[in-house]
Amino acid sequence: MNEFELIERFFTHIHHAAGVVLGVGDDGAVLDVPVGEQLVVVMDTQVAGRHFPLDTSPFDIGWRALATNLSDLAAMGATPRWFTLALTLPEADEAWLSGFAEGLSVLAAQAGVSLVGGDTTRGPLTITIQAEGTVPAGQALRRSGARPGDGIYVSGYPGDAAAGLALHQGRLARATGSDSLLERFFRPEPRLALGLALRGKASACIDVSDGLLQDLGHILAASGVGAVLDLEALPVSAALAAITGEDARSWLLSGGDDYELCFTAPDAVVLPDTGLPLTRIGTVQASAGLYDSAGNTLEVAGYQHFGGAG
Ligand code: ADP
Ligand code: MG
């Protein structure tokens, strides 16, 4: 199978969005951006052994590579539309490619996006996806709009994915509900419906990829504000509590890979009901810094690619 057969066989049929004038097969894709909308462009790279364990199934590798990008679009409040795929592979293994393309296809169908181009090269397994979404002009969610008095919210149960990875790697012992934690790491669900529903409601938004405190810290820095967090209010899933007990909170505050949304909103806003639990975990304040309700400083720990722990 040469490169062109490989592309034809696995990457020309993922097509669920309108506006594709020219997709895979030419030197570039030609896309129609709906009139009155702005393009939102995101990119995310997954390196084997760094962003996912080497024994991750090809289906999950495909799913996660697209999911992390869709999560960025969700955080921007964008409607996902198209993506391109830069795939670096050690060898053209048909079973692997078929599983990988299936993982991409299933999530692409769910999200309604089309694969419109890419690049295929030989080398250590690395997947880069660039995705494009659209928003009505001026309505993209940003990190910079949090204001003193706004509530701070998080969707779902942060910490579950990091615990799932630890389970997979044998660093935590299994307990009731542990399968759901593994699922949270290997098949994250980009919160697209929530992102769309937060347009015009959230004052700031980010997706939680590197740890709740660290990612909230990005909102606070971009907005020039601080916050008080109510540690008692943090949502701990039953599955996380079952394996970590008292330690649940540190997983929740600093674990990565959840792809939940963390956002701020004024009290007057009626939060959207998308079926996802939304928990108010604190309040934005004018003075800088991140504190618990007793006034203690919260240390921000999270994943850093070039940090000591990264
Ligand atoms: P070029 O030499 O002009 O860069 P390529 O030979 O690399 O083009 O790719 C041929 C076509 O296949 C292009 O339309 C490109 O976008 C597409 N393509 C290449 N690799 C992939 C991939 N992994 N997934 C989807 N489309 C791809
Ligand atoms: Mg070319």
mmCIF file of C-alpha atoms and ligand atoms in Angstrom:
data_model
loop_
_atom_site.group_PDB
_atom_site.id
_atom_site.type_symbol
_atom_site.label_atom_id
_atom_site.label_comp_id
_atom_site.label_asym_id
_atom_site.label_seq_id
_atom_site.Cartn_x
_atom_site.Cartn_y
_atom_site.Cartn_z
ATOM 1 C CA MET A 1 0.000 0.000 0.000
ATOM 2 C CA ASN A 2 1.618 3.256 -1.036
ATOM 3 C CA GLU A 3 0.832 6.648 0.491
ATOM 4 C CA PHE A 4 -1.848 7.492 -2.092
ATOM 5 C CA GLU A 5 -3.657 4.162 -1.724
ATOM 6 C CA LEU A 6 -3.517 4.587 2.033
ATOM 7 C CA ILE A 7 -5.098 8.051 1.870
ATOM 8 C CA GLU A 8 -7.730 6.896 -0.642
ATOM 9 C CA ARG A 9 -8.647 3.869 1.423
ATOM 10 C CA PHE A 10 -8.782 5.335 4.913
ATOM 11 C CA PHE A 11 -9.087 9.094 4.754
ATOM 12 C CA THR A 12 -11.350 10.151 1.887
ATOM 13 C CA HIS A 13 -14.699 9.049 3.318
ATOM 14 C CA ILE A 14 -15.036 11.010 6.542
ATOM 15 C CA HIS A 15 -17.512 13.578 5.365
ATOM 16 C CA HIS A 16 -20.339 14.980 7.488
ATOM 17 C CA ALA A 17 -20.236 18.767 7.057
ATOM 18 C CA ALA A 18 -21.536 21.125 4.390
ATOM 19 C CA GLY A 19 -19.396 23.796 2.757
ATOM 20 C CA VAL A 20 -16.684 21.544 1.313
ATOM 21 C CA VAL A 21 -16.086 22.856 -2.216
ATOM 22 C CA LEU A 22 -12.921 20.760 -2.568
ATOM 23 C CA GLY A 23 -11.735 18.187 -0.019
ATOM 24 C CA VAL A 24 -9.054 15.493 0.003
ATOM 25 C CA GLY A 25 -7.266 15.054 -3.344
ATOM 26 C CA ASP A 26 -6.117 18.473 -4.491
ATOM 27 C CA ASP A 27 -3.264 20.657 -3.264
ATOM 28 C CA GLY A 28 -5.564 22.366 -0.804
ATOM 29 C CA ALA A 29 -9.108 22.275 0.494
ATOM 30 C CA VAL A 30 -11.618 24.953 -0.525
ATOM 31 C CA LEU A 31 -14.241 25.674 2.123
ATOM 32 C CA ASP A 32 -17.292 27.931 2.246
ATOM 33 C CA VAL A 33 -17.468 29.888 5.494
ATOM 34 C CA PRO A 34 -21.124 30.785 6.127
ATOM 35 C CA VAL A 35 -21.856 34.479 5.546
ATOM 36 C CA GLY A 36 -21.699 36.464 8.780
ATOM 37 C CA GLU A 37 -19.587 33.877 10.580
ATOM 38 C CA GLN A 38 -15.960 33.876 11.672
ATOM 39 C CA LEU A 39 -13.554 30.968 11.353
ATOM 40 C CA VAL A 40 -12.133 29.515 14.598
ATOM 41 C CA VAL A 41 -8.939 27.501 14.035
ATOM 42 C CA VAL A 42 -7.405 25.079 16.547
ATOM 43 C CA MET A 43 -4.609 22.495 16.458
ATOM 44 C CA ASP A 44 -3.456 19.739 18.739
ATOM 45 C CA THR A 45 -0.631 17.187 18.507
ATOM 46 C CA GLN A 46 -0.596 13.738 20.112
ATOM 47 C CA VAL A 47 2.774 12.013 20.456
ATOM 48 C CA ALA A 48 2.747 8.267 21.157
ATOM 49 C CA GLY A 49 4.075 7.489 24.633
ATOM 50 C CA ARG A 50 3.747 11.103 25.668
ATOM 51 C CA HIS A 51 0.070 12.000 25.202
ATOM 52 C CA PHE A 52 -1.225 8.449 25.257
ATOM 53 C CA PRO A 53 0.264 5.099 26.380
ATOM 54 C CA LEU A 54 1.947 3.038 23.664
ATOM 55 C CA ASP A 55 -0.616 0.234 24.140
ATOM 56 C CA THR A 56 -3.624 2.514 23.444
ATOM 57 C CA SER A 57 -5.968 0.951 20.871
ATOM 58 C CA PRO A 58 -5.819 2.512 17.395
ATOM 59 C CA PHE A 59 -9.557 3.332 17.656
ATOM 60 C CA ASP A 60 -8.947 5.323 20.854
ATOM 61 C CA ILE A 61 -5.890 7.066 19.374
ATOM 62 C CA GLY A 62 -8.042 8.280 16.467
ATOM 63 C CA TRP A 63 -10.895 9.273 18.768
ATOM 64 C CA ARG A 64 -8.678 11.215 21.194
ATOM 65 C CA ALA A 65 -6.765 13.028 18.449
ATOM 66 C CA LEU A 66 -10.011 14.467 17.108
ATOM 67 C CA ALA A 67 -11.669 14.878 20.524
ATOM 68 C CA THR A 68 -8.929 17.148 21.885
ATOM 69 C CA ASN A 69 -9.381 19.471 18.917
ATOM 70 C CA LEU A 70 -13.170 19.454 19.123
ATOM 71 C CA SER A 71 -12.826 20.283 22.812
ATOM 72 C CA ASP A 72 -10.901 23.452 21.917
ATOM 73 C CA LEU A 73 -13.675 24.383 19.477
ATOM 74 C CA ALA A 74 -16.252 23.736 22.228
ATOM 75 C CA ALA A 75 -14.349 26.062 24.567
ATOM 76 C CA MET A 76 -14.553 28.774 21.890
ATOM 77 C CA GLY A 77 -18.292 28.277 21.438
ATOM 78 C CA ALA A 78 -17.692 27.262 17.808
ATOM 79 C CA THR A 79 -19.725 24.961 15.589
ATOM 80 C CA PRO A 80 -17.229 22.299 14.442
ATOM 81 C CA ARG A 81 -17.020 21.900 10.654
ATOM 82 C CA TRP A 82 -13.786 20.655 9.086
ATOM 83 C CA PHE A 83 -10.394 19.222 9.997
ATOM 84 C CA THR A 84 -7.053 18.273 8.464
ATOM 85 C CA LEU A 85 -4.854 15.410 9.625
ATOM 86 C CA ALA A 86 -1.047 15.242 9.680
ATOM 87 C CA LEU A 87 -0.249 11.600 10.315
ATOM 88 C CA THR A 88 3.288 10.363 10.974
ATOM 89 C CA LEU A 89 3.490 6.564 11.069
ATOM 90 C CA PRO A 90 6.339 4.099 11.606
ATOM 91 C CA GLU A 91 4.731 1.716 9.060
ATOM 92 C CA ALA A 92 1.529 1.374 7.011
ATOM 93 C CA ASP A 93 -0.129 -1.353 9.094
ATOM 94 C CA GLU A 94 -3.612 -2.005 7.680
ATOM 95 C CA ALA A 95 -5.219 -3.239 10.892
ATOM 96 C CA TRP A 96 -3.849 -0.243 12.794
ATOM 97 C CA LEU A 97 -4.954 2.239 10.108
ATOM 98 C CA SER A 98 -8.382 0.712 9.916
ATOM 99 C CA GLY A 99 -8.921 1.003 13.705
ATOM 100 C CA PHE A 100 -7.509 4.528 13.763
ATOM 101 C CA ALA A 101 -9.716 5.682 10.875
ATOM 102 C CA GLU A 102 -12.736 4.078 12.561
ATOM 103 C CA GLY A 103 -12.123 6.027 15.804
ATOM 104 C CA LEU A 104 -11.843 9.242 13.802
ATOM 105 C CA SER A 105 -14.938 8.408 11.717
ATOM 106 C CA VAL A 106 -17.238 7.586 14.608
ATOM 107 C CA LEU A 107 -16.481 10.826 16.448
ATOM 108 C CA ALA A 108 -16.488 12.844 13.198
ATOM 109 C CA ALA A 109 -19.992 11.532 12.443
ATOM 110 C CA GLN A 110 -21.173 12.403 15.970
ATOM 111 C CA ALA A 111 -19.763 15.906 15.721
ATOM 112 C CA GLY A 112 -20.750 16.467 12.071
ATOM 113 C CA VAL A 113 -17.264 17.288 10.780
ATOM 114 C CA SER A 114 -15.455 16.494 7.520
ATOM 115 C CA LEU A 115 -11.824 15.469 6.965
ATOM 116 C CA VAL A 116 -10.741 17.761 4.117
ATOM 117 C CA GLY A 117 -7.005 17.121 3.770
ATOM 118 C CA GLY A 118 -3.772 16.300 5.488
ATOM 119 C CA ASP A 119 -0.266 15.003 5.159
ATOM 120 C CA THR A 120 1.122 11.485 5.570
ATOM 121 C CA THR A 121 4.729 10.794 6.487
ATOM 122 C CA ARG A 122 6.888 8.032 7.941
ATOM 123 C CA GLY A 123 8.367 8.437 11.409
ATOM 124 C CA PRO A 124 7.564 7.932 15.114
ATOM 125 C CA LEU A 125 3.774 7.786 15.635
ATOM 126 C CA THR A 126 2.518 11.373 15.916
ATOM 127 C CA ILE A 127 -0.890 12.754 15.038
ATOM 128 C CA THR A 128 -1.568 16.420 14.478
ATOM 129 C CA ILE A 129 -5.072 17.600 13.694
ATOM 130 C CA GLN A 130 -6.083 21.095 12.807
ATOM 131 C CA ALA A 131 -9.802 21.725 13.109
ATOM 132 C CA GLU A 132 -11.958 24.598 11.955
ATOM 133 C CA GLY A 133 -15.243 25.744 13.381
ATOM 134 C CA THR A 134 -17.380 28.820 12.906
ATOM 135 C CA VAL A 135 -19.118 31.327 15.168
ATOM 136 C CA PRO A 136 -21.493 34.187 14.395
ATOM 137 C CA ALA A 137 -19.206 37.231 14.091
ATOM 138 C CA GLY A 138 -18.130 38.543 17.491
ATOM 139 C CA GLN A 139 -19.582 35.672 19.518
ATOM 140 C CA ALA A 140 -16.550 33.457 20.151
ATOM 141 C CA LEU A 141 -16.026 32.658 23.833
ATOM 142 C CA ARG A 142 -12.677 33.827 25.201
ATOM 143 C CA ARG A 143 -10.521 33.423 28.273
ATOM 144 C CA SER A 144 -10.415 37.136 28.935
ATOM 145 C CA GLY A 145 -13.947 38.147 29.928
ATOM 146 C CA ALA A 146 -14.240 37.050 33.596
ATOM 147 C CA ARG A 147 -15.388 39.894 35.898
ATOM 148 C CA PRO A 148 -15.379 40.260 39.702
ATOM 149 C CA GLY A 149 -18.530 38.659 41.139
ATOM 150 C CA ASP A 150 -18.953 36.148 38.301
ATOM 151 C CA GLY A 151 -19.558 32.551 39.350
ATOM 152 C CA ILE A 152 -16.970 29.916 38.317
ATOM 153 C CA TYR A 153 -18.377 26.657 36.966
ATOM 154 C CA VAL A 154 -17.089 23.335 35.740
ATOM 155 C CA SER A 155 -18.877 20.643 33.749
ATOM 156 C CA GLY A 156 -18.782 16.941 34.607
ATOM 157 C CA TYR A 157 -16.227 15.406 36.968
ATOM 158 C CA PRO A 158 -12.650 16.640 36.498
ATOM 159 C CA GLY A 159 -9.969 14.269 37.758
ATOM 160 C CA ASP A 160 -11.646 11.165 36.373
ATOM 161 C CA ALA A 161 -9.464 10.971 33.249
ATOM 162 C CA ALA A 162 -6.160 11.304 35.119
ATOM 163 C CA ALA A 163 -7.330 8.588 37.516
ATOM 164 C CA GLY A 164 -8.270 6.439 34.503
ATOM 165 C CA LEU A 165 -4.739 6.780 33.116
ATOM 166 C CA ALA A 166 -3.268 5.917 36.526
ATOM 167 C CA LEU A 167 -5.487 2.827 36.655
ATOM 168 C CA HIS A 168 -4.366 1.786 33.188
ATOM 169 C CA GLN A 169 -0.732 2.194 34.217
ATOM 170 C CA GLY A 170 -1.250 0.230 37.443
ATOM 171 C CA ARG A 171 -0.580 3.241 39.700
ATOM 172 C CA LEU A 172 -4.045 2.912 41.286
ATOM 173 C CA ALA A 173 -5.970 -0.202 42.261
ATOM 174 C CA ARG A 174 -9.357 -0.833 40.644
ATOM 175 C CA ALA A 175 -12.648 -0.416 42.482
ATOM 176 C CA THR A 176 -16.340 -0.196 41.644
ATOM 177 C CA GLY A 177 -16.938 2.055 38.652
ATOM 178 C CA SER A 178 -13.326 2.054 37.490
ATOM 179 C CA ASP A 179 -14.280 1.270 33.885
ATOM 180 C CA SER A 180 -15.947 4.661 33.661
ATOM 181 C CA LEU A 181 -12.630 6.297 34.643
ATOM 182 C CA LEU A 182 -10.730 4.433 31.911
ATOM 183 C CA GLU A 183 -13.421 5.534 29.445
ATOM 184 C CA ARG A 184 -12.953 9.159 30.511
ATOM 185 C CA PHE A 185 -9.261 8.968 29.562
ATOM 186 C CA PHE A 186 -9.511 6.929 26.374
ATOM 187 C CA ARG A 187 -12.781 8.310 24.955
ATOM 188 C CA PRO A 188 -13.161 11.910 26.137
ATOM 189 C CA GLU A 189 -16.420 13.542 25.011
ATOM 190 C CA PRO A 190 -15.869 17.047 23.688
ATOM 191 C CA ARG A 191 -18.494 19.298 25.313
ATOM 192 C CA LEU A 192 -19.698 20.776 22.034
ATOM 193 C CA ALA A 193 -23.380 21.267 22.931
ATOM 194 C CA LEU A 194 -22.401 23.044 26.141
ATOM 195 C CA GLY A 195 -19.919 25.310 24.327
ATOM 196 C CA LEU A 196 -22.590 26.372 21.842
ATOM 197 C CA ALA A 197 -25.150 26.912 24.602
ATOM 198 C CA LEU A 198 -22.697 29.153 26.501
ATOM 199 C CA ARG A 199 -22.473 31.699 23.673
ATOM 200 C CA GLY A 200 -23.816 34.984 24.975
ATOM 201 C CA LYS A 201 -23.920 33.559 28.533
ATOM 202 C CA ALA A 202 -20.389 32.726 29.699
ATOM 203 C CA SER A 203 -18.068 35.686 30.318
ATOM 204 C CA ALA A 204 -14.994 33.434 29.858
ATOM 205 C CA CYS A 205 -14.413 29.782 28.983
ATOM 206 C CA ILE A 206 -11.573 27.241 28.675
ATOM 207 C CA ASP A 207 -11.393 23.484 28.261
ATOM 208 C CA VAL A 208 -9.714 21.546 31.047
ATOM 209 C CA SER A 209 -6.840 19.665 29.449
ATOM 210 C CA ASP A 210 -3.961 20.289 31.861
ATOM 211 C CA GLY A 211 -5.719 20.346 35.257
ATOM 212 C CA LEU A 212 -8.609 22.388 36.660
ATOM 213 C CA LEU A 213 -6.546 24.841 38.735
ATOM 214 C CA GLN A 214 -4.000 25.433 36.003
ATOM 215 C CA ASP A 215 -6.611 25.979 33.309
ATOM 216 C CA LEU A 216 -8.764 28.198 35.549
ATOM 217 C CA GLY A 217 -5.525 30.095 36.195
ATOM 218 C CA HIS A 218 -5.376 30.878 32.454
ATOM 219 C CA ILE A 219 -8.856 32.459 32.606
ATOM 220 C CA LEU A 220 -7.875 34.503 35.666
ATOM 221 C CA ALA A 221 -4.600 35.696 34.103
ATOM 222 C CA ALA A 222 -6.235 36.584 30.772
ATOM 223 C CA SER A 223 -9.025 38.422 32.577
ATOM 224 C CA GLY A 224 -6.762 40.211 35.080
ATOM 225 C CA VAL A 225 -8.699 38.905 38.083
ATOM 226 C CA GLY A 226 -8.390 36.401 40.960
ATOM 227 C CA ALA A 227 -10.768 33.896 42.535
ATOM 228 C CA VAL A 228 -11.972 32.190 45.678
ATOM 229 C CA LEU A 229 -12.687 28.478 45.249
ATOM 230 C CA ASP A 230 -15.097 26.522 47.426
ATOM 231 C CA LEU A 231 -13.189 23.245 47.778
ATOM 232 C CA GLU A 232 -16.176 21.582 49.467
ATOM 233 C CA ALA A 233 -18.284 22.230 46.362
ATOM 234 C CA LEU A 234 -15.939 20.453 43.918
ATOM 235 C CA PRO A 235 -17.785 17.658 42.120
ATOM 236 C CA VAL A 236 -16.208 14.272 42.913
ATOM 237 C CA SER A 237 -17.552 11.323 40.919
ATOM 238 C CA ALA A 238 -18.463 8.195 42.860
ATOM 239 C CA ALA A 239 -15.919 6.246 40.779
ATOM 240 C CA LEU A 240 -13.098 8.655 41.669
ATOM 241 C CA ALA A 241 -14.032 8.668 45.367
ATOM 242 C CA ALA A 242 -14.067 4.855 45.330
ATOM 243 C CA ILE A 243 -10.411 4.564 44.298
ATOM 244 C CA THR A 244 -8.804 7.674 45.747
ATOM 245 C CA GLY A 245 -10.773 8.307 48.952
ATOM 246 C CA GLU A 246 -9.341 11.361 50.705
ATOM 247 C CA ASP A 247 -6.996 12.052 47.789
ATOM 248 C CA ALA A 248 -9.872 12.645 45.372
ATOM 249 C CA ARG A 249 -9.519 16.404 45.635
ATOM 250 C CA SER A 250 -5.908 16.562 44.447
ATOM 251 C CA TRP A 251 -6.782 14.472 41.361
ATOM 252 C CA LEU A 252 -9.707 16.761 40.750
ATOM 253 C CA LEU A 253 -7.693 19.974 41.057
ATOM 254 C CA SER A 254 -4.598 18.929 39.102
ATOM 255 C CA GLY A 255 -5.393 15.894 36.941
ATOM 256 C CA GLY A 256 -5.317 16.470 33.179
ATOM 257 C CA ASP A 257 -7.058 15.098 30.085
ATOM 258 C CA ASP A 258 -10.664 15.664 31.192
ATOM 259 C CA TYR A 259 -11.776 17.958 28.374
ATOM 260 C CA GLU A 260 -14.530 19.373 30.530
ATOM 261 C CA LEU A 261 -15.359 23.083 30.231
ATOM 262 C CA CYS A 262 -14.538 25.589 32.973
ATOM 263 C CA PHE A 263 -16.326 28.908 32.562
ATOM 264 C CA THR A 264 -17.435 32.038 34.356
ATOM 265 C CA ALA A 265 -20.836 33.726 34.218
ATOM 266 C CA PRO A 266 -22.594 36.586 36.014
ATOM 267 C CA ASP A 267 -25.214 35.517 38.578
ATOM 268 C CA ALA A 268 -28.062 36.863 36.438
ATOM 269 C CA VAL A 269 -27.335 34.312 33.691
ATOM 270 C CA VAL A 270 -29.588 31.258 33.478
ATOM 271 C CA LEU A 271 -27.242 28.325 32.844
ATOM 272 C CA PRO A 272 -28.070 26.084 29.875
ATOM 273 C CA ASP A 273 -29.345 22.562 30.463
ATOM 274 C CA THR A 274 -27.460 20.220 28.131
ATOM 275 C CA GLY A 275 -27.832 17.194 30.402
ATOM 276 C CA LEU A 276 -24.319 17.677 31.803
ATOM 277 C CA PRO A 277 -23.839 18.411 35.486
ATOM 278 C CA LEU A 278 -22.593 21.984 35.994
ATOM 279 C CA THR A 279 -21.158 22.836 39.402
ATOM 280 C CA ARG A 280 -20.480 26.274 40.801
ATOM 281 C CA ILE A 281 -17.023 25.966 42.345
ATOM 282 C CA GLY A 282 -16.152 29.563 43.228
ATOM 283 C CA THR A 283 -16.384 33.281 42.602
ATOM 284 C CA VAL A 284 -14.210 35.689 40.632
ATOM 285 C CA GLN A 285 -12.726 38.541 42.649
ATOM 286 C CA ALA A 286 -10.933 41.732 41.636
ATOM 287 C CA SER A 287 -7.643 41.078 43.473
ATOM 288 C CA ALA A 288 -5.212 38.632 41.879
ATOM 289 C CA GLY A 289 -4.510 35.140 43.244
ATOM 290 C CA LEU A 290 -6.388 31.918 43.853
ATOM 291 C CA TYR A 291 -7.656 31.191 47.390
ATOM 292 C CA ASP A 292 -9.858 28.730 49.245
ATOM 293 C CA SER A 293 -12.804 29.990 51.334
ATOM 294 C CA ALA A 294 -10.561 30.251 54.416
ATOM 295 C CA GLY A 295 -8.171 32.581 52.568
ATOM 296 C CA ASN A 296 -5.348 30.051 52.023
ATOM 297 C CA THR A 297 -3.442 30.330 48.746
ATOM 298 C CA LEU A 298 -4.040 27.397 46.380
ATOM 299 C CA GLU A 299 -0.887 26.148 44.703
ATOM 300 C CA VAL A 300 -1.409 25.630 40.999
ATOM 301 C CA ALA A 301 -0.115 22.215 39.911
ATOM 302 C CA GLY A 302 -0.905 20.687 36.554
ATOM 303 C CA TYR A 303 0.676 19.235 33.474
ATOM 304 C CA GLN A 304 3.528 21.245 31.976
ATOM 305 C CA HIS A 305 5.252 20.010 28.831
ATOM 306 C CA PHE A 306 8.538 21.701 29.641
ATOM 307 C CA GLY A 307 8.176 21.799 33.438
ATOM 308 C CA GLY A 308 9.975 19.655 36.010
ATOM 309 C CA ALA A 309 7.269 16.999 36.044
ATOM 310 C CA GLY A 310 6.531 17.114 32.292
HETATM 311 P P1 ADP B 1 0.870 17.472 -1.715
HETATM 312 O O1 ADP B 1 2.036 16.716 -2.283
HETATM 313 O O2 ADP B 1 0.253 18.428 -2.694
HETATM 314 O O3 ADP B 1 1.130 18.078 -0.390
HETATM 315 P P2 ADP B 1 -0.102 14.973 -0.813
HETATM 316 O O4 ADP B 1 0.394 14.029 -1.831
HETATM 317 O O5 ADP B 1 0.647 15.098 0.471
HETATM 318 O O6 ADP B 1 -0.287 16.386 -1.480
HETATM 319 O O7 ADP B 1 -1.616 14.609 -0.455
HETATM 320 C C1 ADP B 1 -2.530 14.339 -1.472
HETATM 321 C C2 ADP B 1 -3.920 14.694 -1.003
HETATM 322 O O8 ADP B 1 -4.256 13.870 0.095
HETATM 323 C C3 ADP B 1 -4.054 16.127 -0.518
HETATM 324 O O9 ADP B 1 -5.366 16.570 -0.825
HETATM 325 C C4 ADP B 1 -3.912 16.006 0.980
HETATM 326 O O10 ADP B 1 -4.623 17.039 1.646
HETATM 327 C C5 ADP B 1 -4.542 14.646 1.230
HETATM 328 N N1 ADP B 1 -3.976 13.929 2.403
HETATM 329 C C6 ADP B 1 -2.705 13.539 2.618
HETATM 330 N N2 ADP B 1 -2.588 12.850 3.773
HETATM 331 C C7 ADP B 1 -3.825 12.836 4.320
HETATM 332 C C8 ADP B 1 -4.363 12.301 5.521
HETATM 333 N N3 ADP B 1 -3.616 11.642 6.418
HETATM 334 N N4 ADP B 1 -5.682 12.499 5.755
HETATM 335 C C9 ADP B 1 -6.435 13.157 4.863
HETATM 336 N N5 ADP B 1 -6.014 13.670 3.723
HETATM 337 C C10 ADP B 1 -4.712 13.524 3.441
HETATM 338 MG MG MG B 2 0.774 20.048 -3.538
#
